[in-house]
CSV table of C-alpha atoms and ligand atoms in Angstrom, one decimal:
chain,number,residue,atom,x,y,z
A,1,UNK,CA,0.0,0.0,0.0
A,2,UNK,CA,0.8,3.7,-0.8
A,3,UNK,CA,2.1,6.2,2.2
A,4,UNK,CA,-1.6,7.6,3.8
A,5,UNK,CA,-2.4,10.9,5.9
A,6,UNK,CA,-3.1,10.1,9.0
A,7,UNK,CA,-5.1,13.1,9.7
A,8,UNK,CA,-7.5,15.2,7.7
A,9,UNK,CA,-5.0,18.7,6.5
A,10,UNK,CA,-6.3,21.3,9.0
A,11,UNK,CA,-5.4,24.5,6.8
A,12,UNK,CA,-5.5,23.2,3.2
A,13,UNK,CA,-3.0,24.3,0.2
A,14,UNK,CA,-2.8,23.7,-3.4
A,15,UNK,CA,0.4,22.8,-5.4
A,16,UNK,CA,1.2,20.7,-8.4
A,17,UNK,CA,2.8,18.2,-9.0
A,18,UNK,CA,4.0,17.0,-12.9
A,19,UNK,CA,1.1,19.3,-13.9
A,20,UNK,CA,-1.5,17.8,-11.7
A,21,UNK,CA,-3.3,19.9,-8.8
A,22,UNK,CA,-2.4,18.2,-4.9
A,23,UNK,CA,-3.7,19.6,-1.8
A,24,UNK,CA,-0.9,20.0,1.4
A,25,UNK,CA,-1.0,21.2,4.4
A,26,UNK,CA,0.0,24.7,4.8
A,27,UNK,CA,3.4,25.1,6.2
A,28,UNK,CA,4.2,21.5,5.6
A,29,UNK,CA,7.3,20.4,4.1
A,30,UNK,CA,7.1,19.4,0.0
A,31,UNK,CA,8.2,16.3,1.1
A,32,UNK,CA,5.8,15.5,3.4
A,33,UNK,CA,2.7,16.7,0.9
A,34,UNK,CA,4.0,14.4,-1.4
A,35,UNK,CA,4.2,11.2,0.4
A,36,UNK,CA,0.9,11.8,2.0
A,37,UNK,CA,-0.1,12.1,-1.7
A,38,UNK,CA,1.1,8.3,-2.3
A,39,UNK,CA,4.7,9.4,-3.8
A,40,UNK,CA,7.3,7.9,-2.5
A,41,UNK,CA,9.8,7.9,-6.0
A,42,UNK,CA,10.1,11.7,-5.7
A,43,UNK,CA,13.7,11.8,-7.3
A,44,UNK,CA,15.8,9.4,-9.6
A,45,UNK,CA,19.5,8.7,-9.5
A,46,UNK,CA,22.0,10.7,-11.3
A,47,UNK,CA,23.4,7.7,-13.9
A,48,UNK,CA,21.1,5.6,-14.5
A,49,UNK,CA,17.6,7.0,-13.1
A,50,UNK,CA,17.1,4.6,-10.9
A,51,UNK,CA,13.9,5.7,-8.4
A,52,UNK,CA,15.0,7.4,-5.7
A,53,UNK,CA,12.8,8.6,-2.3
A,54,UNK,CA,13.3,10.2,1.0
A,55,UNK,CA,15.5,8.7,3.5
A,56,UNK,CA,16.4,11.3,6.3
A,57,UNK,CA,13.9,14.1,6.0
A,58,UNK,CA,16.7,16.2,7.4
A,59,UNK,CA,18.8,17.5,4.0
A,60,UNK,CA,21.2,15.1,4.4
A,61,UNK,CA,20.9,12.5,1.1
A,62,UNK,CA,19.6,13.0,-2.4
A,63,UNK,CA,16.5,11.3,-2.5
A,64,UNK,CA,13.8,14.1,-2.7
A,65,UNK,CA,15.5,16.2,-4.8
A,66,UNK,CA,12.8,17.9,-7.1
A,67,UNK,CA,12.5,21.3,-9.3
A,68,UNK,CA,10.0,23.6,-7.6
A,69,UNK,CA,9.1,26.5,-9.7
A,70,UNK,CA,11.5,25.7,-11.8
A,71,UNK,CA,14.6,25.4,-9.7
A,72,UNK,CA,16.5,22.2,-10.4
A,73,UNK,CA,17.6,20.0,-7.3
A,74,UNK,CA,15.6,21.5,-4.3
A,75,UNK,CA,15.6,19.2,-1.5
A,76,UNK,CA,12.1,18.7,-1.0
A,77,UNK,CA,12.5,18.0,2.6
A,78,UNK,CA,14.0,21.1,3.4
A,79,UNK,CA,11.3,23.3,1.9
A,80,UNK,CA,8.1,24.7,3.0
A,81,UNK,CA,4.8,23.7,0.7
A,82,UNK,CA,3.8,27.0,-0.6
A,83,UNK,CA,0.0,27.7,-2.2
A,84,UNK,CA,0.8,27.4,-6.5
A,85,UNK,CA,3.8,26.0,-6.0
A,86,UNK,CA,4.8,23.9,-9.1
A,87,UNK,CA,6.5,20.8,-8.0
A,88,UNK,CA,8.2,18.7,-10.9
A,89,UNK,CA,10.2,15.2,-11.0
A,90,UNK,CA,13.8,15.6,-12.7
A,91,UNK,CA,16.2,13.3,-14.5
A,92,UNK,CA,13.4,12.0,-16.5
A,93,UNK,CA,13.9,10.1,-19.7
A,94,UNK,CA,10.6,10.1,-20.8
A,95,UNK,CA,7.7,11.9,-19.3
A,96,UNK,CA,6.3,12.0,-15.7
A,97,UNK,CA,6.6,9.0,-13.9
A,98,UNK,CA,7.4,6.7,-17.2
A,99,UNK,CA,11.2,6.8,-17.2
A,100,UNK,CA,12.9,4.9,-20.7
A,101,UNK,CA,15.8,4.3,-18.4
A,102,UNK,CA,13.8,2.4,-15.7
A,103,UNK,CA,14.2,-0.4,-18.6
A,104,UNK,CA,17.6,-1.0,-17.1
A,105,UNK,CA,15.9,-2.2,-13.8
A,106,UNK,CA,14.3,-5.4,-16.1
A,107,UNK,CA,17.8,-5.8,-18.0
A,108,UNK,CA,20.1,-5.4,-14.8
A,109,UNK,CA,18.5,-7.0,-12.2
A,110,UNK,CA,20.8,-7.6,-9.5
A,111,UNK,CA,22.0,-3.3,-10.0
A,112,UNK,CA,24.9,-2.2,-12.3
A,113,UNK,CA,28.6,-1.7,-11.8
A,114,UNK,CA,28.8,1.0,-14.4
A,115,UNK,CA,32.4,0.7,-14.0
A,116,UNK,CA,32.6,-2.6,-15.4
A,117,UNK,CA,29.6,-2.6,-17.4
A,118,UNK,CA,30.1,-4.6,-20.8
A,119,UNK,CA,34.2,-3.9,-20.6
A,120,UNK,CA,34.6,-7.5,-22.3
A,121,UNK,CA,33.1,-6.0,-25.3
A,122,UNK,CA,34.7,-2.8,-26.4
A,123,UNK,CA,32.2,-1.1,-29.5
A,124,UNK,CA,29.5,-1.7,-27.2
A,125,UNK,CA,30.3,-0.4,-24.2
A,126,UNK,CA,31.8,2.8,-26.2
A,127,UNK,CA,28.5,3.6,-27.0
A,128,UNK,CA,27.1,2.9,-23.2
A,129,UNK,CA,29.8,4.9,-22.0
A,130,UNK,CA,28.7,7.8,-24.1
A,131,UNK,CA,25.2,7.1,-23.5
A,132,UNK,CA,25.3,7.0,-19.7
A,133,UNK,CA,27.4,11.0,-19.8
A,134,UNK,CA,24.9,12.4,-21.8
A,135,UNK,CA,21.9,11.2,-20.0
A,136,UNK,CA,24.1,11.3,-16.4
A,137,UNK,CA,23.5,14.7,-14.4
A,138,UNK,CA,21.3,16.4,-12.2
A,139,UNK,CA,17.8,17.5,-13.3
A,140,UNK,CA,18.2,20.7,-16.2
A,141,UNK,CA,19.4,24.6,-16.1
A,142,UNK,CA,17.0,26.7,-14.2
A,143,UNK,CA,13.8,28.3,-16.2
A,144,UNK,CA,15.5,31.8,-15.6
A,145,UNK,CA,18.9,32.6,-14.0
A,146,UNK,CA,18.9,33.5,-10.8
A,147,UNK,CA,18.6,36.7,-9.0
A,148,UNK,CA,21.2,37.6,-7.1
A,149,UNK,CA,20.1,37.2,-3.2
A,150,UNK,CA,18.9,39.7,-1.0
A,151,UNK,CA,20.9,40.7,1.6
A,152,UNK,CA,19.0,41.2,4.5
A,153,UNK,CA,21.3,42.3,6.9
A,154,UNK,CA,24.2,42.1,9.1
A,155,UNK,CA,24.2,40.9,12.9
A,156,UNK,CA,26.6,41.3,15.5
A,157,UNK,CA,26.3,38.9,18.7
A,158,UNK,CA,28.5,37.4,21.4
A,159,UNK,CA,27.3,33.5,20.8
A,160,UNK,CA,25.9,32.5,17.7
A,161,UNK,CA,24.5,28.9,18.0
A,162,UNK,CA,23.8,26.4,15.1
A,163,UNK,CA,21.7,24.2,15.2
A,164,UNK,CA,18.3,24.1,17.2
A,165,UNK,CA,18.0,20.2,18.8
A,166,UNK,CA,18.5,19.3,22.0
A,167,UNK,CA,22.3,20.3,22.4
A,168,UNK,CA,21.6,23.4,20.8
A,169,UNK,CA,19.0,24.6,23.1
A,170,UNK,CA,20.9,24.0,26.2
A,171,UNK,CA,23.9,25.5,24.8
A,172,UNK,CA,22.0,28.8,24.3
A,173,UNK,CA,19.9,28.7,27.0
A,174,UNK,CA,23.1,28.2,28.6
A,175,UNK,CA,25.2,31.3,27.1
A,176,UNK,CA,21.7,33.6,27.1
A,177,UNK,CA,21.8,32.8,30.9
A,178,UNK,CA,24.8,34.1,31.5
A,179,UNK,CA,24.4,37.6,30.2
A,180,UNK,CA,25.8,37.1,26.7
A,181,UNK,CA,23.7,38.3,23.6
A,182,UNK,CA,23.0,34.5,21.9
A,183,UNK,CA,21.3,33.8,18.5
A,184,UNK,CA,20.7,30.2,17.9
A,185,UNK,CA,19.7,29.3,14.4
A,186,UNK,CA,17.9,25.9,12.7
A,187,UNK,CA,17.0,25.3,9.1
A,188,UNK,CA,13.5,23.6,10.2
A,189,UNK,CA,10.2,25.6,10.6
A,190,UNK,CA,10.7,25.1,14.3
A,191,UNK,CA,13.0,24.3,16.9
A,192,UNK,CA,13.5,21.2,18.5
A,193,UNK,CA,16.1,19.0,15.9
A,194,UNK,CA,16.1,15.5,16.8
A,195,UNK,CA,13.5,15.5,19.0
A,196,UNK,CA,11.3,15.9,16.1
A,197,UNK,CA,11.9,13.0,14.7
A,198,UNK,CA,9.7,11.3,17.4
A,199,UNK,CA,6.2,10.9,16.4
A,200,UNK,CA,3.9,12.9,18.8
A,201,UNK,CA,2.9,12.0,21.8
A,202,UNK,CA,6.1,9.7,21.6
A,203,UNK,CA,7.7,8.7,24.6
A,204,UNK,CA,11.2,7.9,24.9
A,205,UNK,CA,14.1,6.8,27.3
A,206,UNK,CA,17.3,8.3,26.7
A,207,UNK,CA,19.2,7.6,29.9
A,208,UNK,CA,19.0,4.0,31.7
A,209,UNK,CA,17.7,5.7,34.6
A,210,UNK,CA,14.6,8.1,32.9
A,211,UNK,CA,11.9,5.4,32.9
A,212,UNK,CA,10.5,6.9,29.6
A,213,UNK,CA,9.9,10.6,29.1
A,214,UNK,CA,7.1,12.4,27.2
A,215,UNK,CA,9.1,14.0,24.3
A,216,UNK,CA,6.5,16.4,23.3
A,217,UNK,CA,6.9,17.9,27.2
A,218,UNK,CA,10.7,17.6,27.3
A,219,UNK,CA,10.9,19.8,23.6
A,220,UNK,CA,8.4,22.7,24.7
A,221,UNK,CA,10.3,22.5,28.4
A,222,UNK,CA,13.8,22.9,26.3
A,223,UNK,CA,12.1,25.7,23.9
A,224,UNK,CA,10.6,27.5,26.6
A,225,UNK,CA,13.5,28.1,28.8
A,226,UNK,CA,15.6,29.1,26.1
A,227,UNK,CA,13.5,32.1,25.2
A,228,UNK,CA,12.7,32.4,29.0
A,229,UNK,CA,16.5,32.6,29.0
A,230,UNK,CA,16.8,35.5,26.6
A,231,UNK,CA,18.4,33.7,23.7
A,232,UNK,CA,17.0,34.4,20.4
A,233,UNK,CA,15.6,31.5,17.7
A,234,UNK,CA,15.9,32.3,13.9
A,235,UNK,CA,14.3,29.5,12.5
A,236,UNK,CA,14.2,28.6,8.6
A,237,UNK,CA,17.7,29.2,8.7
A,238,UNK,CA,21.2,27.9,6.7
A,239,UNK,CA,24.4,28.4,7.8
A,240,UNK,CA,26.1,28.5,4.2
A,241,UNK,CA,29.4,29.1,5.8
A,242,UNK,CA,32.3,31.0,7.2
A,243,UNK,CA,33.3,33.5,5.5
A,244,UNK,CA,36.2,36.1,5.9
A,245,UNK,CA,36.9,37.5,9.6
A,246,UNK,CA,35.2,34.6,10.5
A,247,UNK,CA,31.5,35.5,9.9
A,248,UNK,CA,28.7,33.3,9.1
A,249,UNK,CA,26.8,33.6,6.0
A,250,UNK,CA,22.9,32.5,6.4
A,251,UNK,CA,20.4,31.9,4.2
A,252,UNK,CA,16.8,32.8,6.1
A,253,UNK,CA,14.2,30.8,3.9
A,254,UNK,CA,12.0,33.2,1.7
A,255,UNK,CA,13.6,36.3,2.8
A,256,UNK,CA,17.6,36.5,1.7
A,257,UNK,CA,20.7,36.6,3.2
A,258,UNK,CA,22.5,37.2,6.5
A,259,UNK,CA,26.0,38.3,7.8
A,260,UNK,CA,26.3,37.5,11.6
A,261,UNK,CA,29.4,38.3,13.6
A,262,UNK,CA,29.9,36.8,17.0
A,263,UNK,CA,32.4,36.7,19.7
A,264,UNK,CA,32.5,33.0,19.9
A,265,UNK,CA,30.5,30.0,17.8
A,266,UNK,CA,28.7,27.2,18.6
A,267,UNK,CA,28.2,23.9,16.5
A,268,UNK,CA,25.2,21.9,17.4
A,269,UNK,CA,24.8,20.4,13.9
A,270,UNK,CA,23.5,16.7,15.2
A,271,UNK,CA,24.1,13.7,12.8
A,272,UNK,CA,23.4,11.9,10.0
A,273,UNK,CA,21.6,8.9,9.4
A,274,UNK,CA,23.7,6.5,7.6
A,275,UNK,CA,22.7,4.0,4.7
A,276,UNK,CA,21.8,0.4,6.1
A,277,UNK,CA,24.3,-2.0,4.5
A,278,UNK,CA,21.5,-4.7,2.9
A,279,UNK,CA,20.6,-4.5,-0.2
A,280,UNK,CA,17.9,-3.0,-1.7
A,281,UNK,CA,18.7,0.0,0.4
A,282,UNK,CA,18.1,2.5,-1.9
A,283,UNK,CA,14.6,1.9,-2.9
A,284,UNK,CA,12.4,4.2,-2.3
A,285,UNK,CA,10.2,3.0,1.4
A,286,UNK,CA,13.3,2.4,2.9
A,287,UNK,CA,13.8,5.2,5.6
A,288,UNK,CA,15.6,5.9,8.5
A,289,UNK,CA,13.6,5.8,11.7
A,290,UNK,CA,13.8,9.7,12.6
A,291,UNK,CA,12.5,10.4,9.0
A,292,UNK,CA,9.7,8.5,9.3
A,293,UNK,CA,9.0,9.9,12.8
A,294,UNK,CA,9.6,13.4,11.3
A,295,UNK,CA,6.9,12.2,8.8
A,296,UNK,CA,4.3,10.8,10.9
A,297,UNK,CA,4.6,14.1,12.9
A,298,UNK,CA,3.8,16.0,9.6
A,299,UNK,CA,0.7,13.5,9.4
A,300,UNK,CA,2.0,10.8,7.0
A,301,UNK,CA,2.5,7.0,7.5
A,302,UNK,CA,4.8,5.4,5.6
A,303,UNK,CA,3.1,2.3,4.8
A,304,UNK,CA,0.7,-0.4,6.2
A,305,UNK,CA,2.7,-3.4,6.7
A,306,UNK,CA,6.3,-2.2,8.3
A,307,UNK,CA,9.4,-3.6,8.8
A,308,UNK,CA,11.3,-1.8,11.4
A,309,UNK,CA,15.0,-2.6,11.8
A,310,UNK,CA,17.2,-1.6,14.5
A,311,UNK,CA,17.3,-0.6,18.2
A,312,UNK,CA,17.0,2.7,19.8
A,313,UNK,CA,14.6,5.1,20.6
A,314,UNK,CA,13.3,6.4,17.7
A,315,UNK,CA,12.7,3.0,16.1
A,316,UNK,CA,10.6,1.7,19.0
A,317,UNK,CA,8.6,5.2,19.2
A,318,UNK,CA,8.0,5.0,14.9
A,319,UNK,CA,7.1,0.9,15.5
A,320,UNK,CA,4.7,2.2,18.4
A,321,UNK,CA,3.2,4.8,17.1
A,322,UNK,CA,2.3,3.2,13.4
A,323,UNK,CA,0.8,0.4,15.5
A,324,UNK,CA,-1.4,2.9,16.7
A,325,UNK,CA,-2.2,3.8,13.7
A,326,UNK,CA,-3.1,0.4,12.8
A,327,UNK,CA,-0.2,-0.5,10.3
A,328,UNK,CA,1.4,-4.1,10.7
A,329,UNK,CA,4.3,-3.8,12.3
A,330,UNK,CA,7.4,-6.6,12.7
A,331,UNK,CA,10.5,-5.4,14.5
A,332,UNK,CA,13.9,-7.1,14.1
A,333,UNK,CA,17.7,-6.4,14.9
A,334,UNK,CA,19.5,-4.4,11.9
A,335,UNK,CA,21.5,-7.2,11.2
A,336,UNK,CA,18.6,-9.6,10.7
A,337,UNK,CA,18.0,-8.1,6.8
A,338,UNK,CA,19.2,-9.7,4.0
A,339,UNK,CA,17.3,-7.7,1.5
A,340,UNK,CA,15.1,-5.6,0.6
A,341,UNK,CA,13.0,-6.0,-2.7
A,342,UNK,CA,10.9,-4.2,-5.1
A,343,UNK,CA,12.4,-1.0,-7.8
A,344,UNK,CA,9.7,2.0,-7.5
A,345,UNK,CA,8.4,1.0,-4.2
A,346,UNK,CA,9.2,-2.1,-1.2
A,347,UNK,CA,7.3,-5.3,-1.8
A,348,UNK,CA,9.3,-7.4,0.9
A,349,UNK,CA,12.5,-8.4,2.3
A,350,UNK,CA,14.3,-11.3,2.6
A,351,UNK,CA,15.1,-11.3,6.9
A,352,UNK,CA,16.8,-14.1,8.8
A,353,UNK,CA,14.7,-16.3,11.1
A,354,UNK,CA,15.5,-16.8,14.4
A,355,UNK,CA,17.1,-20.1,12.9
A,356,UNK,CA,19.7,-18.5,10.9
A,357,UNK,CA,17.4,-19.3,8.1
A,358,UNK,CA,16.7,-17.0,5.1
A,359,UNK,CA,13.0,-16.1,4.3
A,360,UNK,CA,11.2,-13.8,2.7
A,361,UNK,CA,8.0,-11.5,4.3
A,362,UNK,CA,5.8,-9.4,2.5
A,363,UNK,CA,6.2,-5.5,3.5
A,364,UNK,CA,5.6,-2.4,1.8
A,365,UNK,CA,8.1,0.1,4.3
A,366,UNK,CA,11.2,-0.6,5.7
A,367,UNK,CA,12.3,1.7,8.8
A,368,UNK,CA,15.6,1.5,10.1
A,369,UNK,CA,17.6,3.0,13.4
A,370,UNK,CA,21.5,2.9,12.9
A,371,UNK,CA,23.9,4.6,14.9
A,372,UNK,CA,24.5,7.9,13.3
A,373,UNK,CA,27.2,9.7,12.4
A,374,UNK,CA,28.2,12.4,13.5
A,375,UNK,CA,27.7,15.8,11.1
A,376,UNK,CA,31.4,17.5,10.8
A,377,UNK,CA,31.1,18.8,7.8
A,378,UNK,CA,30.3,22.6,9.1
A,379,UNK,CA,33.2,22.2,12.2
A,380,UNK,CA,35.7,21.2,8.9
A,381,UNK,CA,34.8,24.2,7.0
A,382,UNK,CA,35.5,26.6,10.1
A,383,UNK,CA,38.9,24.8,10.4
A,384,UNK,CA,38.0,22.1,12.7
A,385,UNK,CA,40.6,19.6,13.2
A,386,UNK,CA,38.5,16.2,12.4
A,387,UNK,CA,39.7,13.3,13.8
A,388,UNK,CA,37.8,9.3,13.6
A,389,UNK,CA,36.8,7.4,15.9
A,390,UNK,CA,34.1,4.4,16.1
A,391,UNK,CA,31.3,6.7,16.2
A,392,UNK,CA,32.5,8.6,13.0
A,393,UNK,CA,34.3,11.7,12.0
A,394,UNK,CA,33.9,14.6,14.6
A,395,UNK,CA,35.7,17.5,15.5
A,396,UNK,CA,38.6,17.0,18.0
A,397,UNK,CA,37.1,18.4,21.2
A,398,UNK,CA,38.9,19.5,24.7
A,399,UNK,CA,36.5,19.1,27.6
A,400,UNK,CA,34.6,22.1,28.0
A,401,UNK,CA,33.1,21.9,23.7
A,402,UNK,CA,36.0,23.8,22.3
A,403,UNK,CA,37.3,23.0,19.5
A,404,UNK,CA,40.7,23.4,18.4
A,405,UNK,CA,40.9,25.2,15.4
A,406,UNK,CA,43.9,26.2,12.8
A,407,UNK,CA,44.5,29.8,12.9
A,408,UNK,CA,41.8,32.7,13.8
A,409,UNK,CA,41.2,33.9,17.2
A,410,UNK,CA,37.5,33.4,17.8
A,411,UNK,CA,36.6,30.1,20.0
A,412,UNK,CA,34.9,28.0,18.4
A,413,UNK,CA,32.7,25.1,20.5
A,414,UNK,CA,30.6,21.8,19.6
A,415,UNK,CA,27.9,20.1,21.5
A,416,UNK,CA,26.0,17.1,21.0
A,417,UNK,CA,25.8,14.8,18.2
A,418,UNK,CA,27.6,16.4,16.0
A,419,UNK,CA,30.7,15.5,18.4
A,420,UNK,CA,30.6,11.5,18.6
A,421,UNK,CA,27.9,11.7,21.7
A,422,UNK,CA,25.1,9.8,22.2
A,423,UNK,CA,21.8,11.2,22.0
A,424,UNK,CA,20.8,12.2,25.9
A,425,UNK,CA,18.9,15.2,26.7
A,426,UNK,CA,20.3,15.5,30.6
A,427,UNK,CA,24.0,14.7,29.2
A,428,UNK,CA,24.1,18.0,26.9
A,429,UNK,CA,22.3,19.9,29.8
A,430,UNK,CA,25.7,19.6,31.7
A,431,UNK,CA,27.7,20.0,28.9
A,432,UNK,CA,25.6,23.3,27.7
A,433,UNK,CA,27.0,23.9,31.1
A,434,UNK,CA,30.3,23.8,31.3
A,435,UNK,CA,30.2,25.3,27.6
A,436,UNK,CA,28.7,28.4,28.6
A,437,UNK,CA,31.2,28.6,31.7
A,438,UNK,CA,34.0,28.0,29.2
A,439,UNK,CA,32.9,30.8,26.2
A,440,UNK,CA,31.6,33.6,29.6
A,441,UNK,CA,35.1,33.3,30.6
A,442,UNK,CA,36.9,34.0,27.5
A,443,UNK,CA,34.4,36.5,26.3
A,444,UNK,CA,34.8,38.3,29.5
A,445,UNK,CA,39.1,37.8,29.0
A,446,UNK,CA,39.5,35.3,31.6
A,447,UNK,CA,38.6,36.7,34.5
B,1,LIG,S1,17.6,15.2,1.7
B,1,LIG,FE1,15.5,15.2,1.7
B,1,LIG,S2,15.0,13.3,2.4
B,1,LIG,FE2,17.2,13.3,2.5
């Protein structure tokens, strides 16, 4: 069965999509409108088009990459569902959903190392070779160039945070707490990160001593004392990057661009969800737990008959809360998948038994929790040293958050995820802490 809405849209919006008229929910993310729709192929892979959908929900892979309003290669995810907005599927061969290329899927049925693909015979795979650049890419030029972006204005702050989950909040509430001018920033609609990836009403246990918490209460608890605290949230907003003297560029959704200069920098970027290593990853239904959390929060269940792979809290809250919803849910270690089948969409996997014993089950979604890695990609790009460890690459960190940094004078600090650490809410409390001691000292010269 298609993805379904799990709840009637309370402020109604119309887009299109490939031509056709499809009602969202205002403020709702593209992706979100068009999975509740029953779309789950939304993109197709570079080479050879093979269907492509949403994994992480967080603009972190390329499997919702559309053209909106004739834009090529907008991340779906990351972009608010506005009324007329034209929503179109790129990398097409052919027209709409009918791609010429998906042929390939009958021909190659176990995938295709392009790299090797018909080397034995030399004419031929001249001609594949050539075939497979001209039709390779990403989506087409934009409809118009362009226009240059606004610039909306320059900021000057003691702490700028980035990054709006649960480290991020703590961090500011933290810095805001102690006097210092703090502007925390967080490319979603609203704060909150990770802990949005929970379906609502979830609860969760993130230490071995919590007994469970109510995620929805902990979030507007977090929120709440980081306004209370004086911090302000920019929400809808990019860090692009560091620019010279050190300053941040920022892209505010729908409005332009942002120079902000602070006395010292916080990294709160969280982490990524990485690929499970079956097969059949790729196809489209196979999503990582927070994404379909993220999703079911938006009002959209995946499928009907779930396979939900992994342990840790946001698989058990997604296998909870579809059950509630009256899908079919099996749960299972990680390590338990084989396979997953089907091109466009899931139609099973093939799972071990409890027997060691290959077999295949019908499903139609496949959900899975790995440990994530960490996201370092903004700490490199301010000069981060990045070191690897088991949990990933991270930035290397002294105890208080700061990270040590080639060259430049202004601190630089990471918290949470985006450092190696396990998700736990009470854990980046005490490090926002001694964070905050850390950057009030050295803002105020050491004393
Ligand atoms: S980037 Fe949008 S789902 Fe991954």
């Amino acid at each position: 069965m298609p993805p379904r809405r799990t709840r009637k849209l309370a402020n109604p919006i119309t887009i299109t999509f490939e031509g056709k008229p499809l009602e969202a929910e205002a403020g709702s993310s593209v992706a979100a409108a068009l999975v509740g729709a029953g779309d789950l192929a939304l993109a197709r892979s570079s080479k050879f088009h093979r269907p492509r959908g949403p994994h992480c929900m967080r603009g972190g892979c390329d499997g919702c990459l559309v053209r909106i309003d004739g834009v090529p290669n907008v991340m779906a995810c990351n972009t608010t569902a506005r009324e007329g907005m034209r929503v179109e599927r790129q990398n097409v061969v052919g027209v709409g959903d009918v791609d010429l290329l998906r042929a390939t899927d009958w021909f190659f049925k176990k995938g295709i190392n392009h790299h090797e693909l018909l080397t034995g015979v030399p004419g031929v795979q001249k001609v594949m070779v050539s075939f497979a650049r001209r039709i390779s890419g990403l989506g087409e030029l934009p409809d118009e160039p362009r226009a240059p972006r606004d610039a909306i204005g320059q900021r000057s702050v003691d702490v700028l945070v980035v990054g709006g989950g649960p480290a991020g909040l703590a961090a500011a509430r933290g810095t805001a707490r102690r006097g210092l001018s703090t502007l925390l920033l967080d490319e979603q609609p609203e704060p909150g990160g990770c802990l949005r990836s929970f379906p609502p009403g979830a609860r969760a246990s993130f230490e071995a001593t919590d007994g469970g918490v109510d995620v929805d209460t902990l979030l507007a608890s977090l929120v709440a004392q980081t306004r209370a605290a004086g911090a302000e949230l920019l929400p809808r907003a990019t860090a692009l990057g560091v620019l010279e003297g050190f300053d941040w560029l920022i892209e505010v959704e729908g409005q332009g661009l942002l120079r902000v200069n602070a006395r010292a920098h916080v990294l709160a970027t969280g982490a990524h969800d990485p690929s499970p290593d079956f097969a059949g990853n790729e196809i489209p239904g196979v999503m990582s737990a927070r994404a379909a959390g993220r999703l079911l929060r938006e009002g959209v269940l995946l499928g009907e008959q779930v396979l939900v792979a992994g342990a840790g809290p946001y698989a058990s809250a997604f296998a909870e809360a579809a059950a509630a919803e009256r899908a079919r849910v099996s749960v299972m270690a990680l390590a338990d998948v084989v396979e997953v089948h089907g091109l466009s969409t899931v139609t099973g996997a093939t799972v071990l038994t409890p027997l060691g014993r290959e077999q295949r089950i019908d499903c139609d979604a496949v959900v899975v929790e790995a440990p994530p890695a960490p996201s370092f990609e903004l700490a490199s790009e301010a000069g981060a040293e990045i070191v690897h460890s088991s949990a990933g690459f991270s930035p290397r960190m002294a105890e208080d958050g700061r990270i040590a940094r080639k060259g430049g004078a202004r601190p630089l600090f990471a918290i949470g995820e985006g450092t190696g650490a396990s998700l736990s809410p009470a854990g980046f409390s005490a490090a926002a802490e001694r964070l905050a001691d850390a950057i009030a000292r050295e803002l105020s010269g050491g004393r």
